[in-house]
XYZ file of C-alpha atoms in Angstrom:
728
model
C 140.149 182.667 104.614
C 137.335 181.727 106.746
C 134.574 179.321 104.537
C 131.538 177.778 105.653
C 130.782 174.160 104.598
C 127.567 173.010 102.945
C 126.054 169.832 104.217
C 127.192 168.050 100.756
C 131.114 168.675 101.753
C 130.957 166.670 104.714
C 130.650 163.290 103.894
C 130.458 160.920 100.508
C 127.938 159.642 99.337
C 128.205 156.293 97.490
C 125.581 155.693 95.026
C 124.093 152.461 94.212
C 124.235 152.861 90.495
C 128.120 152.819 91.129
C 128.323 149.539 92.478
C 126.295 147.936 89.286
C 124.877 145.120 91.471
C 121.575 144.846 93.044
C 122.631 142.675 95.561
C 125.918 140.626 96.379
C 124.211 137.561 95.254
C 125.295 138.475 91.765
C 128.693 138.445 92.362
C 129.383 135.195 93.190
C 130.480 133.887 89.709
C 131.894 137.139 88.391
C 135.240 137.413 87.525
C 137.819 139.971 89.498
C 139.378 141.740 86.738
C 141.818 138.718 86.327
C 143.128 139.328 89.610
C 145.106 136.888 91.747
C 142.605 136.659 94.521
C 139.952 139.501 95.161
C 141.339 139.800 99.012
C 144.171 141.665 97.400
C 142.009 144.599 97.109
C 144.016 148.139 96.762
C 147.296 146.179 97.797
C 148.706 145.591 93.848
C 152.054 146.680 94.777
C 151.980 144.348 97.933
C 151.051 141.531 96.033
C 153.484 141.927 92.984
C 156.223 141.813 95.781
C 154.612 138.667 97.438
C 154.582 136.896 94.126
C 158.136 138.133 93.128
C 159.770 136.759 96.397
C 157.990 133.482 96.608
C 159.206 132.790 93.176
C 162.682 133.331 93.629
C 164.736 130.124 94.078
C 167.809 131.526 95.753
C 169.053 131.613 99.346
C 168.953 134.582 101.111
C 165.986 136.356 99.623
C 163.355 136.085 102.685
C 160.270 138.016 102.874
C 160.023 140.717 105.133
C 155.877 141.444 105.597
C 154.725 144.749 106.853
C 151.482 146.025 107.596
C 148.911 146.090 110.555
C 146.493 143.702 111.988
C 143.396 143.022 110.449
C 144.992 143.974 106.653
C 144.853 140.685 105.398
C 148.760 140.217 105.926
C 148.770 136.682 107.027
C 145.575 135.160 105.694
C 146.750 136.700 102.222
C 150.473 135.896 102.102
C 149.336 131.980 103.595
C 147.476 131.963 100.262
C 150.476 133.312 98.324
C 152.777 130.615 99.798
C 150.222 127.776 99.026
C 150.098 128.628 95.308
C 153.782 129.126 95.049
C 154.614 125.817 96.868
C 151.829 124.442 94.424
C 154.315 125.083 91.752
C 157.423 123.740 93.110
C 158.625 120.032 93.798
C 157.522 118.295 96.667
C 160.068 118.000 99.706
C 161.844 114.613 100.415
C 161.484 113.010 103.961
C 164.439 112.667 106.078
C 165.347 109.894 108.226
C 168.110 109.254 110.865
C 170.035 106.172 111.002
C 172.508 104.969 113.447
C 175.999 105.497 112.656
C 177.683 102.122 113.512
C 181.435 103.850 112.696
C 180.597 106.952 114.908
C 177.733 106.484 117.200
C 177.392 110.171 117.761
C 176.916 111.102 114.331
C 173.810 109.444 112.927
C 173.509 109.480 109.377
C 170.632 111.954 107.602
C 169.044 109.807 104.779
C 167.021 111.762 102.155
C 163.551 109.546 101.140
C 161.025 109.969 98.738
C 158.239 112.252 99.431
C 155.847 110.439 102.043
C 157.846 107.298 101.624
C 159.670 107.687 104.566
C 157.016 106.087 106.927
C 156.911 103.022 104.540
C 161.113 102.655 105.149
C 160.575 103.243 109.114
C 157.574 100.447 109.398
C 159.649 98.032 107.245
C 162.874 98.422 109.521
C 160.424 98.142 112.561
C 159.013 94.517 111.010
C 162.593 93.330 110.766
C 163.162 94.202 114.204
C 160.483 92.413 115.191
C 161.055 89.440 113.057
C 164.229 89.249 114.518
C 162.937 89.540 118.519
C 160.306 86.848 117.196
C 162.755 84.413 115.760
C 166.297 84.686 116.443
C 166.015 83.404 120.202
C 164.020 80.159 119.455
C 166.756 79.773 116.520
C 169.709 80.062 118.747
C 168.069 77.294 120.962
C 170.337 76.218 123.725
C 173.106 78.624 122.908
C 175.206 79.639 125.558
C 173.460 82.316 127.989
C 174.851 86.169 128.151
C 176.568 85.018 131.572
C 178.456 82.360 129.769
C 180.192 84.971 127.406
C 182.758 86.144 129.644
C 185.906 87.985 128.376
C 187.740 84.430 128.172
C 184.894 82.448 126.676
C 183.426 84.349 124.290
C 185.288 83.734 121.236
C 185.313 79.802 121.592
C 181.454 80.185 122.348
C 180.332 82.642 119.444
C 182.572 80.518 116.996
C 180.903 77.279 118.295
C 177.173 78.788 117.489
C 178.499 80.384 114.152
C 179.466 76.900 112.855
C 175.948 75.833 114.432
C 173.314 78.305 113.793
C 174.087 81.459 112.661
C 175.772 80.226 109.597
C 172.536 78.382 109.138
C 168.760 79.191 109.788
C 169.882 82.693 111.544
C 172.008 83.864 108.651
C 169.381 82.749 106.268
C 166.832 84.957 108.254
C 168.721 88.122 108.769
C 169.794 87.918 104.888
C 166.351 87.355 104.036
C 164.780 90.136 105.913
C 167.858 92.642 104.755
C 166.916 91.414 101.437
C 163.287 92.779 101.732
C 164.900 96.031 103.355
C 166.827 96.765 100.090
C 164.115 96.031 97.632
C 161.808 98.575 99.938
C 164.570 101.008 100.425
C 165.880 101.131 96.421
C 162.295 102.228 95.729
C 162.456 105.379 98.273
C 165.852 106.492 99.168
C 167.478 109.012 97.153
C 171.055 107.832 97.934
C 171.142 103.902 97.115
C 174.421 103.313 97.876
C 174.351 104.848 101.500
C 171.594 102.801 102.544
C 173.255 99.621 100.801
C 176.460 100.614 102.895
C 174.085 100.909 105.867
C 172.514 97.633 105.445
C 175.940 95.600 105.227
C 177.173 97.581 108.657
C 173.758 96.511 110.103
C 174.364 92.848 109.382
C 177.870 92.882 110.708
C 176.738 94.559 113.944
C 174.019 91.966 114.333
C 176.152 89.128 114.063
C 178.987 90.881 116.276
C 175.961 91.097 118.656
C 173.875 88.007 118.697
C 174.385 87.361 122.310
C 171.856 90.039 123.030
C 169.185 87.783 122.038
C 169.726 85.494 124.833
C 167.416 85.426 127.703
C 168.611 87.406 130.575
C 167.986 88.767 134.122
C 166.954 92.146 132.581
C 164.378 90.690 130.420
C 163.279 92.341 127.162
C 164.497 96.091 128.498
C 167.884 95.437 127.897
C 167.100 93.949 124.117
C 164.858 96.912 123.404
C 167.444 99.211 124.588
C 169.974 97.653 122.205
C 167.594 96.995 119.098
C 166.686 100.736 119.133
C 170.066 101.189 117.271
C 168.353 99.641 114.084
C 165.246 101.788 114.098
C 164.432 104.504 111.941
C 163.930 108.034 113.022
C 161.580 109.580 110.516
C 162.463 113.445 111.326
C 160.867 114.897 108.866
C 157.188 113.399 107.180
C 156.096 114.808 104.047
C 152.878 112.348 103.667
C 150.441 115.330 103.649
C 152.562 117.455 101.112
C 152.646 114.790 98.547
C 152.308 117.252 95.077
C 153.594 120.597 96.849
C 156.291 122.178 98.722
C 155.527 122.386 102.653
C 154.219 125.589 103.903
C 154.048 125.796 107.596
C 152.653 128.719 109.953
C 154.250 128.424 113.698
C 151.438 130.949 115.445
C 152.842 129.751 118.823
C 156.730 129.755 117.944
C 159.095 128.566 120.851
C 162.850 127.368 120.702
C 161.842 123.897 120.400
C 158.938 124.347 118.120
C 161.171 125.766 115.258
C 164.458 124.094 115.853
C 163.426 121.010 117.372
C 165.236 119.284 120.678
C 165.690 115.960 122.222
C 162.693 113.678 123.549
C 162.918 113.283 127.504
C 161.131 110.954 129.283
C 161.922 108.125 131.765
C 162.468 105.476 128.809
C 164.864 108.037 127.255
C 167.837 105.884 128.891
C 166.671 102.818 126.919
C 166.437 104.396 124.009
C 169.207 105.217 121.169
C 170.218 109.015 121.068
C 169.572 109.372 117.966
C 166.146 108.199 117.898
C 165.638 111.228 120.601
C 165.790 113.752 118.227
C 163.089 115.550 117.061
C 162.845 117.975 114.192
C 161.243 121.409 114.823
C 159.288 123.626 111.939
C 162.933 125.095 110.105
C 163.614 121.804 109.247
C 160.349 120.454 108.582
C 159.825 123.585 106.003
C 163.210 122.547 104.147
C 162.480 122.559 100.489
C 159.295 125.299 101.271
C 158.428 128.181 103.379
C 157.967 128.697 107.005
C 155.568 132.056 108.498
C 156.600 133.837 111.701
C 155.326 136.472 113.506
C 158.080 138.756 114.721
C 155.786 139.954 117.663
C 155.391 136.279 118.969
C 159.142 136.122 118.930
C 159.589 139.043 120.903
C 157.166 138.589 123.207
C 159.257 135.604 124.689
C 160.747 137.261 127.538
C 162.602 134.043 128.341
C 163.757 132.759 125.181
C 163.086 135.802 122.531
C 166.578 136.992 121.795
C 167.740 133.405 121.865
C 165.357 132.672 119.177
C 166.563 135.425 116.942
C 170.401 134.557 117.393
C 169.342 130.865 116.443
C 167.162 131.995 113.292
C 170.174 134.096 112.562
C 172.679 131.523 112.695
C 170.271 128.999 110.408
C 169.884 131.859 107.563
C 173.550 132.472 107.602
C 174.394 128.641 107.768
C 172.009 127.305 105.772
C 171.830 124.498 108.200
C 170.325 123.756 111.238
C 171.995 122.201 114.636
C 169.416 120.286 116.604
C 170.470 121.028 120.441
C 169.294 119.868 123.644
C 166.595 122.303 125.426
C 167.310 123.463 129.033
C 164.852 121.495 129.876
C 165.870 118.413 129.173
C 167.028 116.168 132.149
C 171.121 115.729 132.086
C 171.077 112.766 133.534
C 169.026 111.276 130.549
C 171.440 112.308 127.674
C 174.725 111.396 126.419
C 176.855 114.413 126.487
C 179.001 113.156 123.951
C 176.097 113.172 121.534
C 176.599 115.884 118.767
C 174.843 115.185 115.597
C 176.027 116.966 112.540
C 174.197 120.049 111.575
C 171.697 119.221 108.804
C 171.243 121.408 105.502
C 168.208 123.155 105.490
C 166.897 125.230 102.488
C 163.409 127.267 103.105
C 162.034 130.964 102.606
C 161.259 132.469 105.703
C 158.274 134.751 105.656
C 158.490 137.254 108.673
C 155.027 139.334 109.396
C 155.662 142.520 111.618
C 154.198 145.843 111.935
C 156.454 148.660 110.782
C 157.499 149.814 114.168
C 158.347 146.255 115.350
C 160.524 145.946 111.879
C 162.417 149.255 112.324
C 163.365 148.611 116.168
C 164.748 145.147 115.072
C 166.527 146.623 112.310
C 168.368 149.176 114.667
C 168.941 146.464 117.108
C 170.044 143.827 114.842
C 170.990 144.914 111.038
C 172.951 141.952 110.227
C 169.423 139.980 110.754
C 167.707 142.359 108.975
C 169.404 142.055 105.711
C 168.201 138.444 105.118
C 165.036 140.286 104.215
C 165.905 141.463 100.861
C 161.814 141.014 99.769
C 159.782 143.667 101.780
C 155.892 143.381 101.421
C 154.308 146.542 102.647
C 150.591 146.253 103.055
C 148.887 149.692 102.437
C 146.837 151.073 105.517
C 144.375 152.458 102.737
C 143.435 152.343 99.174
C 142.015 155.122 96.738
C 138.099 155.004 96.803
C 136.586 154.632 93.500
C 134.407 152.635 91.423
C 136.652 149.475 90.813
C 137.066 149.333 94.500
C 133.724 149.693 95.388
C 132.588 147.016 93.327
C 135.913 144.625 94.673
C 134.508 145.180 98.197
C 131.276 144.112 96.845
C 132.992 141.174 95.647
C 134.330 140.742 99.238
C 131.214 140.955 101.030
C 129.861 138.340 98.447
C 132.528 135.932 99.640
C 132.160 136.426 103.100
C 128.409 135.986 103.028
C 129.373 132.197 100.857
C 131.965 131.668 103.487
C 129.974 131.664 106.437
C 126.469 130.843 105.024
C 125.062 134.497 105.224
C 122.092 136.456 103.493
C 123.356 138.692 101.079
C 123.827 142.448 101.043
C 122.075 144.811 99.035
C 124.013 147.605 96.928
C 123.092 150.194 99.429
C 123.984 147.760 102.641
C 127.234 147.400 100.903
C 127.285 151.540 99.857
C 126.891 152.127 103.735
C 129.632 149.437 104.814
C 132.210 151.155 101.996
C 131.043 154.386 104.310
C 132.032 152.704 107.675
C 135.435 151.629 105.679
C 136.353 155.293 104.686
C 135.163 156.340 108.089
C 137.684 154.182 109.840
C 140.450 156.288 108.690
C 138.668 159.632 108.393
C 139.079 160.427 104.757
C 136.720 161.019 101.388
C 139.146 159.861 99.237
C 140.468 156.447 101.005
C 139.432 153.197 102.033
C 140.627 151.571 105.327
C 142.370 148.089 104.309
C 141.437 146.699 107.836
C 139.644 143.991 106.370
C 138.844 142.104 109.757
C 136.691 145.223 110.964
C 135.074 144.491 107.667
C 134.238 140.856 108.056
C 133.248 141.968 111.722
C 130.444 144.351 110.229
C 129.291 142.038 107.863
C 128.547 139.464 110.179
C 126.913 141.731 112.675
C 124.870 143.133 110.158
C 123.503 139.510 108.729
C 122.962 138.893 112.546
C 120.482 141.732 112.889
C 118.850 140.850 109.330
C 118.270 137.270 110.624
C 116.659 138.895 113.382
C 114.431 140.681 111.444
C 113.707 137.620 108.796
C 114.763 139.732 106.030
C 115.640 138.092 102.739
C 118.514 140.258 102.428
C 120.842 142.360 104.312
C 119.141 146.457 103.887
C 120.883 149.175 104.482
C 118.596 149.467 107.907
C 120.182 146.621 109.195
C 123.825 148.179 108.731
C 122.643 151.525 110.522
C 120.816 149.434 113.566
C 124.326 147.523 113.616
C 126.224 150.646 113.595
C 124.007 152.536 116.394
C 124.303 149.216 118.590
C 128.101 149.196 118.388
C 128.532 152.915 118.880
C 125.642 152.490 122.399
C 128.330 149.639 123.587
C 130.732 152.187 123.602
C 129.441 155.151 124.561
C 129.449 154.905 128.721
C 132.599 156.873 129.032
C 131.739 160.103 126.564
C 128.304 159.877 128.652
C 129.313 160.180 131.650
C 131.818 163.041 130.666
C 128.832 164.815 128.992
C 126.397 164.467 132.184
C 129.117 165.946 134.233
C 129.139 168.966 131.766
C 125.169 169.167 131.458
C 125.380 169.062 135.420
C 127.714 171.645 135.798
C 130.321 170.298 137.290
C 132.363 170.482 134.103
C 132.372 174.275 133.569
C 131.874 174.410 129.821
C 129.475 177.030 128.057
C 127.899 176.745 124.539
C 125.789 179.951 124.584
C 126.956 183.695 125.217
C 130.535 185.425 124.467
C 133.406 185.886 126.989
C 136.691 187.460 126.738
C 139.647 185.247 126.947
C 138.174 182.170 127.015
C 137.301 179.404 124.326
C 136.071 175.824 123.890
C 139.029 173.839 122.286
C 138.268 170.108 120.991
C 140.330 166.967 122.841
C 140.403 163.668 121.139
C 139.857 160.985 124.352
C 140.726 157.525 123.711
C 139.621 155.301 126.800
C 140.802 151.691 125.464
C 138.390 150.380 122.481
C 136.439 153.815 123.125
C 137.458 156.999 121.318
C 135.474 160.582 121.107
C 135.667 163.965 121.427
C 134.996 166.792 124.182
C 135.295 169.996 124.549
C 137.687 171.925 126.996
C 137.604 175.396 128.155
C 140.810 177.269 127.557
C 141.317 180.624 129.439
C 144.055 183.024 129.067
C 144.913 185.760 131.526
C 147.343 188.959 130.305
C 149.243 191.723 132.566
C 152.443 193.458 132.018
C 155.608 191.893 133.069
C 158.868 189.762 131.375
C 158.230 186.226 131.564
C 156.208 185.842 128.592
C 153.463 183.377 128.012
C 153.104 180.958 130.827
C 151.106 177.478 130.453
C 150.054 176.587 133.603
C 149.664 172.965 132.831
C 153.364 173.078 131.581
C 154.324 174.356 134.595
C 153.188 171.730 136.661
C 154.239 169.241 134.188
C 151.065 167.880 132.733
C 152.194 168.300 129.303
C 153.695 166.173 126.775
C 156.452 167.448 124.268
C 154.111 167.839 121.363
C 151.816 170.412 123.291
C 154.911 172.009 124.414
C 156.081 172.562 120.851
C 153.043 174.047 119.858
C 153.039 176.881 122.751
C 156.833 177.644 121.605
C 155.435 178.140 118.237
C 152.494 180.375 119.473
C 155.118 182.423 121.247
C 157.519 182.703 118.176
C 154.370 183.931 116.111
C 153.359 186.700 118.741
C 156.842 188.030 118.983
C 157.233 187.774 115.251
C 154.135 189.597 114.721
C 154.674 192.167 117.349
C 158.419 192.742 116.559
C 158.545 196.290 116.873
C 157.802 195.931 120.714
C 160.310 193.016 121.249
C 161.284 192.318 123.688
C 157.683 191.965 124.648
C 156.603 193.511 128.396
C 154.007 190.921 128.519
C 153.246 188.000 131.378
C 150.398 185.620 130.168
C 148.868 182.692 131.485
C 147.188 179.858 129.653
C 145.350 176.873 130.947
C 142.899 173.989 130.495
C 140.559 174.002 133.060
C 139.296 171.214 135.188
C 141.860 169.128 133.195
C 143.624 166.990 135.536
C 144.829 164.009 133.065
C 147.503 165.801 131.184
C 147.412 167.460 127.766
C 149.725 166.154 124.683
C 149.395 167.227 121.168
C 149.341 170.767 119.395
C 145.795 170.656 118.293
C 144.615 173.206 120.798
C 147.466 175.859 119.857
C 145.064 178.014 117.640
C 142.694 177.969 120.185
C 145.021 179.070 122.870
C 146.337 181.855 120.703
C 142.697 182.672 120.151
C 142.059 182.839 124.046
C 145.151 185.219 124.528
C 144.493 187.391 121.461
C 140.704 188.225 122.860
C 142.429 188.495 126.198
C 144.585 191.227 124.849
C 142.446 193.022 122.564
C 139.229 192.893 124.901
C 137.250 190.932 122.399
C 134.877 188.728 123.256
C 134.650 185.239 121.549
C 131.776 183.100 121.028
C 131.248 180.097 123.053
C 128.981 178.300 120.967
C 131.880 177.964 118.450
C 134.724 175.562 119.395
C 138.122 175.403 117.476
C 140.819 172.731 116.866
C 143.672 173.155 114.801
C 147.530 173.261 114.950
C 149.427 176.361 114.519
C 153.119 177.150 112.488
C 155.284 179.817 112.751
C 153.710 181.546 109.772
C 150.309 181.422 111.301
C 149.223 178.713 108.752
C 146.969 176.463 110.202
C 147.785 172.584 109.941
C 145.628 169.409 110.002
C 144.926 167.580 112.982
C 143.803 164.064 114.052
C 140.260 162.598 115.204
C 138.469 165.451 113.715
C 135.029 163.471 113.044
C 135.093 162.582 116.438
C 136.103 166.079 117.581
C 132.945 167.755 116.014
C 130.605 165.087 117.060
C 131.421 165.295 120.353
C 130.624 168.702 120.379
C 127.457 168.642 118.357
C 126.533 166.266 120.825
C 126.924 168.388 123.786
C 125.148 171.300 121.818
C 122.511 169.256 120.824
C 121.507 167.953 124.638
C 121.740 171.745 125.726
C 119.672 173.083 122.565
C 120.636 174.207 119.439
C 120.304 177.771 118.572
C 121.706 178.240 115.118
C 124.705 179.689 116.696
C 126.723 176.640 117.657
C 129.694 175.144 115.218
C 133.208 174.451 114.979
C 136.185 176.065 113.456
C 138.644 173.270 111.685
C 141.638 173.461 109.462
C 141.022 173.694 105.913
C 143.453 171.248 105.156
C 141.077 168.413 106.993
C 138.210 169.085 105.041
C 138.510 165.928 102.790
C 138.884 163.836 106.294
C 135.144 164.643 107.107
C 133.366 161.895 107.470
C 130.396 162.832 109.620
C 127.518 161.184 111.135
C 123.853 161.808 109.420
C 122.716 163.841 112.495
C 125.472 166.323 112.269
C 124.955 166.392 108.634
C 121.014 167.238 108.933
C 121.836 169.879 111.296
C 124.190 171.540 109.440
C 121.675 171.376 106.309
C 118.920 173.005 108.438
C 121.202 175.842 109.598
C 121.151 174.877 113.088
C 125.217 174.172 113.436
C 127.817 175.290 111.423
C 131.049 173.883 110.338
C 133.839 176.286 108.996
C 137.325 175.880 107.880
C 140.958 178.326 107.809
C 143.784 178.707 106.263
C 145.389 181.166 108.574
C 144.999 181.877 112.161
C 144.220 185.304 111.723
C 141.069 184.308 109.698
C 139.823 182.577 112.407
C 140.846 185.193 115.121
C 139.173 187.960 113.146
C 135.760 186.072 112.648
C 135.771 185.183 116.428
C 136.668 188.517 117.707
C 134.862 190.799 115.005
C 133.227 193.777 116.660
C 130.388 193.237 114.192
C 129.519 189.760 115.439
C 126.512 189.068 117.288
C 125.119 186.080 119.049
C 122.928 185.316 115.648
C 125.169 186.551 112.872
C 127.790 183.847 111.836
C 128.084 184.395 108.000
C 131.166 187.181 108.826
C 134.157 185.908 107.068
C 136.742 187.481 108.837
C 138.068 190.433 106.290
C 141.277 192.592 106.397
C 139.323 195.250 108.263
C 138.638 193.139 111.023
C 141.848 191.714 111.269
C 143.549 195.187 111.137
C 141.254 195.934 113.933
C 142.198 193.102 116.177
C 145.777 193.512 115.997
C 145.724 197.202 116.280
C 143.890 196.688 119.851
C 146.643 193.809 120.799
C 149.092 196.398 119.817
C 147.653 199.158 121.901
C 147.388 196.551 125.065
C 151.280 195.345 124.544
C 152.048 199.139 124.306
C 150.536 199.892 127.506
C 152.236 196.771 129.213
C 155.390 198.172 127.974
C 154.689 201.521 129.489
C 153.741 199.981 132.688
C 156.501 197.631 133.225
C 159.073 200.564 132.297
C 157.235 202.852 135.046
C 157.142 199.954 137.522
C 161.031 199.835 136.980
C 161.243 203.669 137.574
C 159.289 203.518 140.478
C 161.740 200.753 142.213
C 164.443 202.525 141.351
């Protein structure tokens, strides 16, 4: 059945009484029904999954966060990670020390949280003390040149008996005792540091000659003494009371996994001192957030990053490798430190398409993400959520020091968020958009010196946004008004109808009519779409055309095979056609051409068709209606114009006030249909006239239409047979 819609059915109206506040300043100190964070509006399932996944202490339970940009997935997850980290023990610092028995395998030493810097500072002080005091204590000890292979033992023995066993040895013991005292208060494995200090003392005594002056000056001494320094690999001084939470917003191979520090001085530095930790190691004991898109966008190293990350998650350890950009001349090829144990929770942010593509290509990597946090694109439009959005607006006003919003202004913002997803029953979760709307509306209120942001400020902001993006639509509309594009919105025509298209031009999208025409004659080629024949259509449109053919054959099966050749074309369309939303309009044009009944040009049609003649919903319904309305408004509304849409699109209607006012005054009409025959009967009804649009296509009209089509097809069949006989 064809149904005309009333003005009340074309959008939703949110009452300020439903919001239960006068303005958002009243919401500053109110609670939010015990929710963890007001920003998790409508995301209860995602919130519960995030809290559950972050609380699991087991390895391998990493989190995959799915959602579109602007849904708050990053900021909300960071907040949740910080809250979870506050309940965990802080992570230890990690330092590397020279291993005197195996120089290529440095010692990894855990140090109390934030105390690695103290150990490093004390070791630096120890080295400076040696450099400052040992040479003077050695006095006239043999020079480095005198320590030849044949004389070294005797010279050292002599010096040991005279100096090292005296003041030098006392100095080393004194400083090592202080080092041991500092280490006892911060090192987790004290036995390891005690053994290390013993080895350090012996190494000093074995190499005491390096403190003698030589031709190379201090460079040789500094290069040797670097083995006694501490490489503070992970420093948690900023995370003294919680586990680390790291967000790598620009991940690279080196930023994630660390590497070797190069440079001109690298040759004079101990190899283990050149190692630098990446964010994976810094996140040990805590959490790390990454965006999958950032990794995939790295065309040079993206696949290597994923492969390395896979090994880290599998082995629960990380091997710091030398990056390709490090000069091999400054590195010791034999230096190969042991893999370092690492335990952290990875939070990977992705869109659904990005994740499913990754799952297809690397299913073994995807298996590590056992906790899925799925951010919904929308949530239910109800009073509770309306009030929560008011709380969100209030928090934005406080955060950015903005003027607060009246209840009517908040109601208008909620309407925009419903319009964003074209739904009378749901609200978009694109909080990035909502934040932008709040900031722009507040700026306009500031310009007008209003105490509060009024609904008029929001309306003015929306009009300004539309004005900034209307140029493509305006140019197209002017082409129609100037007669360059042949579109009629008055009168009637046979085999011709206005379809509705949805046009995306970058960040601008709008609806516009397109003329669809049909011609029929006797033949055997069936229904031909000229745009398809010249390869200007996409697969979805071609599917719709084949369904149209199927419907036509099924409804006139007694004439099968049909002796018909019919051509359909989107006139003056040169950029290609995609989608099946024009299949109803194509069928109406075809039935008009077959029956000889005219169609009103002031009624535009959109809707997809299935094989049973049912009309299926389409996208962009609001833009399509408004685009046609604006054209009719410029041409002059005469009370005959309107659109036909699928009845299943009725709850998607969130139309502008200008369209609603025109419908209320009877200047414009919006009809819904369930079956294609309802629309065809209404449009081709013999009793219809330019001024009568209240008819609803009853069974008599349907039978009249089908009878006329049947008669034409029978005539075509007879003409085709006659042509064959003449040729024979």
